Coordinates of C-alpha atoms (C1' of nucleotides) in Angstrom, one line a residue:
Chain A
X1 CA 0.1 0.1 0.0
X2 CA 1.0 3.7 -0.9
X3 CA 1.1 5.6 2.0
X4 CA -1.0 8.9 1.1
X5 CA -0.1 12.1 2.1
X6 CA 1.4 15.8 0.6
X7 CA 4.2 16.8 -0.1
X8 CA 6.3 18.9 2.0
X9 CA 5.2 22.4 2.3
X10 CA 1.5 21.1 -0.1
X11 CA -1.2 21.3 2.0
X12 CA -4.6 19.7 1.4
X13 CA -7.7 22.0 2.5
X14 CA -10.5 20.0 4.4
X15 CA -13.9 21.6 4.1
X16 CA -13.7 23.4 7.0
X17 CA -10.5 25.6 6.6
X18 CA -11.2 25.9 2.8
X19 CA -14.8 27.9 3.6
X20 CA -13.3 30.7 5.3
X21 CA -10.9 30.7 2.3
X22 CA -12.8 31.2 -1.1
X23 CA -14.9 33.4 1.4
X24 CA -11.9 35.9 1.8
X25 CA -10.9 34.9 -2.7
X26 CA -14.0 36.3 -2.7
X27 CA -14.3 39.5 -0.5
X28 CA -10.7 40.3 -2.2
X29 CA -12.1 39.7 -5.7
X30 CA -15.4 41.9 -5.2
X31 CA -13.7 44.7 -3.5
X32 CA -10.8 44.8 -6.7
X33 CA -13.9 45.1 -9.0
X34 CA -15.4 48.0 -6.9
X35 CA -11.8 50.0 -7.7
X36 CA -12.6 48.8 -11.5
X37 CA -9.7 46.1 -11.4
X38 CA -10.2 43.3 -13.8
X39 CA -9.1 40.1 -13.5
X40 CA -6.0 37.9 -15.4
X41 CA -5.2 34.7 -15.3
X42 CA -1.5 33.3 -17.2
X43 CA 0.4 30.3 -17.5
X44 CA 1.3 28.5 -14.1
X45 CA 4.4 27.1 -16.4
X46 CA 6.3 29.7 -18.8
X47 CA 9.5 29.4 -20.9
X48 CA 12.0 29.4 -17.7
X49 CA 14.2 32.3 -19.4
X50 CA 10.9 34.7 -18.3
X51 CA 10.5 34.0 -15.2
X52 CA 14.3 33.6 -14.0
X53 CA 16.8 36.8 -13.2
X54 CA 13.7 38.7 -12.0
X55 CA 14.2 38.5 -8.3
X56 CA 18.0 38.1 -8.3
X57 CA 20.2 35.0 -7.8
X58 CA 18.1 34.1 -4.7
X59 CA 14.8 33.4 -6.4
X60 CA 15.9 31.7 -9.8
X61 CA 17.5 29.1 -6.7
X62 CA 13.8 28.4 -5.3
X63 CA 12.4 27.9 -8.4
X64 CA 10.7 24.6 -9.8
X65 CA 11.9 24.5 -12.6
X66 CA 12.6 21.7 -15.2
X67 CA 13.2 20.0 -19.5
X68 CA 9.6 19.2 -20.1
X69 CA 9.0 17.0 -23.2
X70 CA 10.0 19.1 -25.2
X71 CA 13.6 20.1 -24.1
X72 CA 11.9 22.4 -23.2
X73 CA 13.5 24.8 -20.2
X74 CA 10.0 25.4 -18.5
X75 CA 9.8 26.4 -14.8
X76 CA 6.6 27.2 -12.2
X77 CA 6.0 30.8 -11.8
X78 CA 6.9 31.8 -8.7
X79 CA 4.8 35.1 -7.3
X80 CA 2.5 36.7 -10.0
X81 CA 4.0 39.8 -10.4
X82 CA 6.5 38.9 -12.9
X83 CA 3.9 36.9 -15.0
X84 CA 2.8 40.2 -14.8
X85 CA 5.7 42.4 -16.2
X86 CA 5.7 39.5 -19.2
X87 CA 2.0 39.7 -19.8
X88 CA 2.1 43.5 -20.0
X89 CA 5.2 43.8 -22.4
X90 CA 3.6 41.4 -24.2
X91 CA -0.5 43.1 -24.6
X92 CA 0.3 46.6 -23.0
X93 CA -0.8 47.0 -27.4
X94 CA -4.5 46.2 -27.1
X95 CA -4.9 46.2 -23.4
X96 CA -3.8 50.0 -23.4
X97 CA -2.6 51.8 -20.4
X98 CA -3.5 52.6 -17.9
X99 CA -4.3 48.8 -17.0
X100 CA -5.3 47.7 -14.1
X101 CA -5.4 44.0 -13.8
X102 CA -5.9 41.4 -9.9
X103 CA -4.5 37.8 -10.2
X104 CA -5.9 35.4 -7.5
X105 CA -3.6 32.5 -7.4
X106 CA -1.6 29.9 -6.5
X107 CA 2.4 29.5 -6.5
X108 CA 5.8 27.6 -5.3
X109 CA 8.6 28.2 -3.8
X110 CA 10.8 25.5 -3.9
X111 CA 11.9 27.4 0.4
X112 CA 12.5 26.0 3.3
X113 CA 8.7 25.5 4.9
X114 CA 8.3 27.3 8.9
X115 CA 4.9 28.5 9.9
X116 CA 2.8 30.4 7.8
X117 CA 5.0 29.9 4.8
X118 CA 4.7 26.4 3.0
X119 CA 6.1 25.8 -0.6
X120 CA 2.6 26.3 -2.6
X121 CA 0.3 29.2 -1.6
X122 CA -2.4 31.4 -3.0
X123 CA -1.2 36.2 -3.9
X124 CA -4.3 37.8 -4.5
X125 CA -2.6 40.2 -6.1
X126 CA -3.8 44.2 -7.9
X127 CA -1.9 46.5 -10.4
X128 CA -1.9 49.1 -12.2
X129 CA 0.3 49.3 -15.0
X130 CA 0.9 52.6 -16.3
X131 CA 1.0 55.1 -14.6
X132 CA 3.0 57.1 -12.4
X133 CA 0.7 59.5 -10.9
X134 CA 0.5 59.6 -7.0
X135 CA -3.7 59.2 -7.7
X136 CA -2.7 54.8 -8.4
X137 CA -0.1 55.5 -5.6
X138 CA -3.4 57.3 -3.2
X139 CA -5.7 54.1 -4.5
X140 CA -3.5 51.3 -3.6
X141 CA -3.6 52.5 -0.3
X142 CA -7.3 52.4 -0.6
X143 CA -8.0 49.3 -1.5
X144 CA -5.9 47.3 1.3
X145 CA -7.9 49.9 3.5
X146 CA -11.0 49.0 2.3
X147 CA -10.2 45.5 1.2
X148 CA -9.5 44.8 5.4
X149 CA -12.2 46.3 6.5
X150 CA -14.3 44.0 4.0
X151 CA -12.8 41.5 5.7
X152 CA -14.1 42.8 8.5
X153 CA -10.4 43.1 11.3
X154 CA -11.6 46.8 12.9
X155 CA -7.8 47.3 13.4
X156 CA -5.4 47.8 11.6
X157 CA -2.2 49.7 10.5
X158 CA -1.2 50.9 6.7
X159 CA 2.7 51.3 7.1
X160 CA 4.0 54.0 3.9
X161 CA 6.7 54.9 3.0
X162 CA 9.1 56.1 0.2
X163 CA 12.0 54.1 -1.2
X164 CA 13.0 58.0 -2.4
X165 CA 13.3 59.5 1.5
X166 CA 16.0 56.5 2.1
X167 CA 17.8 56.7 -1.0
X168 CA 18.3 60.4 -1.4
X169 CA 19.2 59.7 2.2
X170 CA 21.4 57.7 1.2
X171 CA 22.6 59.4 -2.1
X172 CA 23.9 62.6 0.4
X173 CA 26.0 60.7 2.8
X174 CA 27.6 58.7 -0.7
X175 CA 26.1 55.7 0.3
X176 CA 23.9 54.8 -2.7
X177 CA 26.4 52.4 -3.7
X178 CA 25.4 50.1 -0.1
X179 CA 21.3 50.6 -0.4
X180 CA 21.4 46.8 0.0
X181 CA 23.1 45.8 3.2
X182 CA 22.0 49.2 5.2
X183 CA 18.5 49.7 4.1
X184 CA 18.4 45.5 5.1
X185 CA 20.2 46.5 8.5
X186 CA 17.5 49.1 9.1
X187 CA 14.3 46.5 8.1
X188 CA 15.6 45.1 11.7
X189 CA 15.2 48.5 14.0
X190 CA 12.6 47.9 15.2
X191 CA 13.8 44.1 15.7
X192 CA 17.5 44.1 17.1
X193 CA 17.3 47.9 18.1
X194 CA 19.4 50.7 16.7
X195 CA 23.1 49.8 18.3
X196 CA 22.5 46.3 16.9
X197 CA 21.8 48.0 13.1
X198 CA 25.0 50.4 12.9
X199 CA 26.9 47.5 14.2
X200 CA 25.2 45.1 11.2
X201 CA 25.8 48.6 8.4
X202 CA 29.5 48.9 9.9
X203 CA 30.5 45.6 8.7
X204 CA 28.2 44.1 6.1
X205 CA 28.8 47.9 4.7
X206 CA 31.7 49.2 6.2
X207 CA 29.3 52.8 7.3
X208 CA 32.2 54.7 8.7
X209 CA 30.7 56.2 12.7
X210 CA 29.4 58.9 11.4
X211 CA 27.5 58.0 8.1
X212 CA 25.9 54.7 10.5
X213 CA 24.4 58.0 13.1
X214 CA 24.0 60.1 9.3
X215 CA 21.5 56.6 8.8
X216 CA 19.8 56.0 12.0
X217 CA 18.3 59.6 11.8
X218 CA 15.9 58.1 10.4
X219 CA 15.0 55.5 13.3
X220 CA 14.3 58.8 16.0
X221 CA 12.2 60.6 13.5
X222 CA 8.9 60.0 14.9
X223 CA 5.7 61.4 16.1
X224 CA 2.4 61.6 14.8
X225 CA 2.5 61.9 10.7
X226 CA 3.2 66.0 9.6
X227 CA 5.9 65.7 12.6
X228 CA 7.8 63.2 10.4
X229 CA 7.1 65.0 7.1
X230 CA 8.5 67.8 9.3
X231 CA 11.9 66.2 10.0
X232 CA 12.0 64.5 7.3
X233 CA 12.0 67.8 5.5
X234 CA 14.9 68.9 7.8
X235 CA 16.9 65.4 6.6
X236 CA 16.5 66.3 3.2
X237 CA 16.1 69.6 2.8
X238 CA 18.4 69.6 0.0
X239 CA 18.2 66.3 -1.9
X240 CA 15.6 66.6 -4.6
X241 CA 15.2 62.8 -5.0
X242 CA 14.5 62.5 -1.2
X243 CA 12.1 65.5 -1.5
X244 CA 9.8 64.4 -3.8
X245 CA 9.5 61.0 -2.4
X246 CA 7.9 63.0 1.0
X247 CA 5.8 65.5 -1.5
X248 CA 4.5 61.5 -3.3
X249 CA 3.8 60.6 0.8
X250 CA 1.9 64.0 1.3
X251 CA -0.4 63.6 -1.3
X252 CA -1.2 60.4 -0.4
X253 CA -2.2 61.5 3.9
X254 CA -4.4 64.2 1.7
X255 CA -5.9 61.6 -0.7
X256 CA -6.6 58.8 1.5
X257 CA -8.4 61.2 3.9
X258 CA -10.7 62.7 1.0
X259 CA -11.3 59.4 0.0
X260 CA -13.0 59.3 4.3
X261 CA -9.9 57.7 5.8
X262 CA -9.8 57.2 9.1
X263 CA -6.4 59.6 9.4
X264 CA -5.1 56.7 12.3
X265 CA -5.1 54.2 9.9
X266 CA -1.8 55.0 7.9
X267 CA 1.0 55.9 9.8
X268 CA 4.6 57.3 8.5
X269 CA 7.1 54.2 8.9
X270 CA 10.6 55.5 7.5
X271 CA 12.0 51.9 8.4
X272 CA 9.8 50.2 6.0
X273 CA 12.1 49.3 3.3
X274 CA 10.9 45.3 1.7
X275 CA 11.3 44.7 -1.6
X276 CA 15.1 45.5 -2.0
X277 CA 15.8 45.3 -5.7
X278 CA 12.3 46.0 -6.6
X279 CA 10.5 49.0 -5.1
X280 CA 11.4 53.1 -6.9
X281 CA 8.5 54.8 -4.5
X282 CA 6.2 54.1 -2.2
X283 CA 6.5 51.1 -0.4
X284 CA 3.3 49.8 2.3
X285 CA 2.7 46.7 4.7
X286 CA 0.0 46.2 6.3
X287 CA 0.6 45.1 9.8
X288 CA -2.8 43.7 12.1
X289 CA -2.9 45.8 15.5
X290 CA -3.7 42.7 17.9
X291 CA -1.1 40.5 16.2
X292 CA 1.5 42.5 15.0
X293 CA 4.1 39.9 15.3
X294 CA 2.5 38.0 12.4
X295 CA 3.7 40.6 9.8
X296 CA 2.4 41.6 7.3
X297 CA -1.2 40.6 5.9
X298 CA -0.6 42.7 2.5
X299 CA 2.0 44.7 1.0
X300 CA 3.6 46.3 -2.7
X301 CA 4.3 49.5 -3.7
X302 CA 5.5 50.6 -6.3
X303 CA 7.9 49.8 -9.6
X304 CA 8.8 52.0 -12.0
X305 CA 11.1 49.6 -14.3
X306 CA 8.5 46.4 -14.1
X307 CA 8.8 45.2 -17.7
X308 CA 11.9 46.6 -19.3
X309 CA 13.8 43.2 -19.9
X310 CA 11.2 42.6 -22.3
X311 CA 10.4 45.9 -23.7
X312 CA 11.6 49.3 -24.9
X313 CA 8.2 50.7 -23.6
X314 CA 8.2 52.2 -20.4
X315 CA 5.3 50.6 -17.7
X316 CA 5.6 51.9 -14.9
X317 CA 4.0 49.9 -12.0
X318 CA 2.1 49.7 -8.9
X319 CA 0.5 46.9 -6.2
X320 CA 0.0 45.0 -3.1
X321 CA -1.0 41.0 -2.0
X322 CA -3.4 40.2 0.0
X323 CA -1.1 37.6 2.2
X324 CA -3.9 35.5 2.5
X325 CA -2.7 32.2 4.2
X326 CA -1.4 34.9 6.4
X327 CA -4.6 36.5 7.2
X328 CA -5.9 33.2 7.6
X329 CA -3.4 32.0 10.1
X330 CA -5.0 35.5 12.1
X331 CA -7.7 35.5 11.9
X332 CA -8.4 32.2 12.8
X333 CA -6.2 33.3 15.8
X334 CA -8.1 35.9 16.5
X335 CA -10.8 34.3 16.6
X336 CA -13.0 35.8 13.7
X337 CA -13.0 32.3 12.1
X338 CA -16.9 30.6 11.9
X339 CA -16.6 26.9 11.6
X340 CA -19.2 25.6 9.8
X341 CA -18.1 22.5 6.8
X342 CA -21.3 23.5 5.3
X343 CA -22.5 26.2 2.4
X344 CA -26.5 25.6 2.4
X345 CA -27.8 26.7 5.4
X346 CA -31.0 24.0 5.3
X347 CA -31.4 21.3 6.4
X348 CA -34.3 17.7 5.8
X349 CA -33.6 14.7 7.5
X350 CA -35.0 11.7 4.9
X351 CA -37.2 11.0 7.7
X352 CA -39.7 9.0 6.1
X353 CA -38.3 6.7 4.1
X354 CA -41.8 5.8 1.6
X355 CA -41.5 10.1 1.6
X356 CA -38.0 9.9 -1.1
X357 CA -39.7 12.3 -3.6
X358 CA -41.4 13.8 -1.3
X359 CA -38.4 14.7 0.0
X360 CA -37.1 15.7 -3.1
X361 CA -39.8 18.2 -4.1
X362 CA -39.5 20.1 -1.4
X363 CA -35.8 20.9 -0.9
X364 CA -36.0 21.6 -5.3
X365 CA -38.9 24.1 -4.2
X366 CA -36.6 25.6 -1.9
X367 CA -33.9 25.6 -4.2
X368 CA -35.4 27.6 -6.5
X369 CA -36.7 30.0 -3.4
X370 CA -33.4 31.3 -3.8
X371 CA -32.0 28.9 -0.7
X372 CA -29.5 26.3 -0.2
X373 CA -30.9 22.3 0.9
X374 CA -28.9 19.3 1.6
X375 CA -31.2 16.4 1.7
X376 CA -29.7 13.1 3.4
X377 CA -29.7 10.5 1.8
X378 CA -29.9 7.6 4.1
X379 CA -33.6 6.8 5.9
X380 CA -31.6 6.8 8.8
X381 CA -32.9 7.8 12.5
X382 CA -33.9 10.9 12.7
X383 CA -32.0 11.3 16.0
X384 CA -28.6 11.1 13.6
X385 CA -29.8 13.0 10.6
X386 CA -29.8 15.5 13.5
X387 CA -26.4 15.4 15.1
X388 CA -24.7 15.1 11.5
X389 CA -26.9 18.3 10.7
X390 CA -25.0 19.6 13.7
X391 CA -21.8 18.8 13.6
X392 CA -21.5 20.3 10.3
X393 CA -23.1 23.6 11.6
X394 CA -26.5 23.6 9.3
X395 CA -28.0 26.5 10.6
X396 CA -32.1 25.0 10.0
X397 CA -33.2 21.6 9.6
X398 CA -36.9 20.6 8.1
X399 CA -38.2 17.8 10.2
X400 CA -41.3 16.5 7.5
X401 CA -43.2 13.0 8.7
X402 CA -45.7 10.5 7.6
X403 CA -48.0 12.3 10.3
X404 CA -46.5 15.9 8.6
X405 CA -47.0 14.8 5.7
X406 CA -50.5 14.1 5.9
X407 CA -51.7 17.3 7.6
X408 CA -49.8 19.4 5.1
X409 CA -47.0 20.8 8.4
X410 CA -43.4 20.5 8.6
X411 CA -41.3 21.8 11.2
X412 CA -38.7 24.2 11.3
X413 CA -35.9 23.7 13.6
X414 CA -33.5 26.6 14.1
X415 CA -30.5 24.5 15.4
X416 CA -28.7 27.0 16.8
X417 CA -30.4 28.9 18.8
X418 CA -32.7 25.6 19.6
X419 CA -35.8 26.5 19.0
X420 CA -39.0 25.6 16.8
X421 CA -41.7 26.1 14.7
X422 CA -44.5 24.7 13.0
X423 CA -45.2 25.4 9.1
X424 CA -47.0 25.3 6.5
X425 CA -45.7 22.8 4.1
X426 CA -45.3 25.2 1.1
X427 CA -41.8 26.0 0.0
X428 CA -42.7 30.4 -0.5
X429 CA -43.7 30.0 3.2
X430 CA -40.7 28.4 4.2
X431 CA -38.3 30.5 2.6
X432 CA -39.9 33.7 3.7
X433 CA -39.7 32.9 7.2
X434 CA -35.9 31.5 6.6
X435 CA -34.5 34.2 5.3
X436 CA -35.6 36.8 7.7
X437 CA -34.0 34.8 10.5
X438 CA -31.3 33.7 7.8
X439 CA -29.3 37.3 9.3
Chain B
rG1 C1' 21.2 26.9 4.4
rU2 C1' 23.3 26.8 9.8
rG3 C1' 21.3 25.5 15.6
rG4 C1' 17.9 23.8 19.1
rC5 C1' 13.2 20.2 19.8
rU6 C1' 9.6 17.0 18.2
rG7 C1' 7.1 13.1 16.1
rU8 C1' 2.8 7.9 20.2
rA9 C1' -5.2 6.4 17.4
rG10 C1' -9.1 10.9 12.6
rC11 C1' -7.1 15.5 16.7
rU12 C1' -5.1 16.3 21.4
rC13 C1' -0.9 14.5 24.7
rA14 C1' 0.5 10.6 28.8
rG15 C1' 3.7 6.2 29.3
rU16 C1' 8.7 6.0 35.4
rC17 C1' 15.2 2.5 35.3
rG18 C1' 14.5 -0.6 28.4
rG19 C1' 10.6 -5.6 31.3
rA20 C1' 5.7 -8.6 29.2
rU21 C1' -1.9 -7.9 26.4
rA22 C1' 0.5 0.5 24.9
rG23 C1' -3.3 4.1 28.3
rA24 C1' -6.5 8.7 28.4
rG25 C1' -9.1 12.5 26.5
rC26 C1' -11.8 15.0 22.6
rG27 C1' -14.1 13.0 17.7
rC28 C1' -16.0 8.2 15.0
rC29 C1' -19.4 4.8 15.4
rA30 C1' -23.6 1.6 18.3
rG31 C1' -27.6 2.6 22.6
rA32 C1' -30.3 4.4 26.5
rU33 C1' -38.8 1.7 25.3
rU34 C1' -39.5 1.5 18.1
rG35 C1' -39.9 10.4 16.2
rU36 C1' -35.7 14.8 17.3
rG37 C1' -28.9 18.0 17.3
rG38 C1' -25.7 20.1 21.6
rC39 C1' -25.7 18.1 27.6
rU40 C1' -25.3 12.7 30.6
rC41 C1' -24.5 7.6 31.0
rU42 C1' -22.7 2.7 28.2
rG43 C1' -20.6 -0.4 25.1
rG44 C1' -17.2 -0.9 20.7
rA45 C1' -14.1 -0.3 16.3
rA46 C1' -9.6 2.4 16.1
rG47 C1' -2.4 2.2 16.8
rU48 C1' 3.9 -1.3 11.9
rC49 C1' 5.0 4.1 19.0
rG50 C1' 6.6 8.9 11.3
rG51 C1' 10.1 5.3 8.4
rG52 C1' 15.1 2.2 8.0
rG53 C1' 18.6 -0.1 10.4
rG54 C1' 21.7 -1.4 14.8
rU55 C1' 22.5 -2.1 20.2
rU56 C1' 20.4 -6.0 23.5
rC57 C1' 17.5 -11.9 26.0
rG58 C1' 14.0 -7.8 25.5
rA59 C1' 13.4 -0.8 22.7
rA60 C1' 8.0 3.2 22.5
rU61 C1' 11.8 3.8 25.9
rC62 C1' 19.1 3.6 23.9
rC63 C1' 21.9 4.7 19.8
rC64 C1' 23.0 5.5 13.9
rC65 C1' 20.4 7.2 8.8
rU66 C1' 16.2 9.4 7.3
rC67 C1' 11.6 11.6 6.6
rA68 C1' 8.1 15.4 8.6
rG69 C1' 7.0 18.4 11.0
rC70 C1' 8.4 23.5 15.0
rC71 C1' 11.3 27.5 17.5
rA72 C1' 15.4 30.7 16.3
rC73 C1' 18.9 32.9 12.4
rC74 C1' 19.5 33.1 7.3
rC75 C1' 16.2 35.1 3.3
rC76 C1' 11.6 37.5 1.3
rA77 C1' 10.1 38.9 -5.3

RNA sequence: GUGGCUGUAGCUCAGUCGGAUAGAGCGCCAGAUUGUGGCUCUGGAAGUCGGGGGUUCGAAUCCCCUCAGCCACCCCA
């Protein structure tokens, strides 16, 4: 016998896990569409040359790849952004700009597994291609905001930064060449503290004490968003790049406020520096206030050289990605996930052995009324069937035996409340009552 | 990739110094006068003790290898 098991980092999803998963995807889709993003899909497999060399050596090493039957070198997509770059370069002529797309799909990375990190996982990306307008930056923030609200999370904070502020400062200190190691160190500020960041910068980037001190001046920038902006303006007063970054942040804050986003939802955070090789401007990360340690659940930013390896046309873009698996883990920890293993609210026990056709008819009529209905497939004893319905999380059961059929009545049980009422055996009337109580 | 920890029933775990038929709770199945779930009671099924090798009279227990998971580091398009 072959032991049934899944590959390391690959998972099965049981109904109890899959139902909230699909709900989350539905919500993301609805929010993305409300901003005019359109769905696209791309192949799981691409020619290796299309995928490789876009995210650095590490990404190439993590990518699943092999030779196909025609001896072509192919790879499995490890994110949705590189395929988008190829897609945009190939089709932008017919799509036109600006082009807004969302893409909800699985990606694969052959890396070490961790809590919340798998080798096969879902990304929910949305991006706007072909505009450098700050309107797109602001809308990206708004989408993240609306998305988390729609999911039902009441307390979250969108951390906002701009790579040009960091780049400007480094240029000012003649450290532009060392931005990689410096920003990687700076990214750990919250985690390891200023002293250790300074030590790491000295070790990996060869910064002098004075340079480290200057870079860490960033770490002392704090206060309200307005206060942070004022401090940054002082730090970067003579730096065109830095000032441009500050102006972009200001514009996003203004725009978000105008669109009705509560000011406490957005926090300027100069230590956010992720996506080092990739992002060129706005950078965002989103944290749950009650579970910050789980990390960013929705991250993204602006990248202005997205498709340069595929086309001479300039295709700047901005977007973000919902970390579906991480968010689900968080929602579970915060007990915001309702546990049900059924998708239909109404259960009909197959109670009277001789009345199968009557049950089928009732179920069909209720479905025509727009209700999800499951009919139990075996005429077991009633207690067992009700127990099944209870375990699966059905909301209502419609009990009818020979007595009820003869009287033209049935019993509607609210399984959650533990109440029951007698009603006429009529689908339209039943549906009205059920709908009024479904909430 | 590095270091540490853990793998015993479907799930969560106990199992003494190496000792004989490997346990519990939950879940599952059946029942508690033939038509009503959650609570209770009774009974039942279910384990290659992750896998392989070794030491030993004897291994869930000790040793080696391997697979998987967790934690920290590294990395994170």
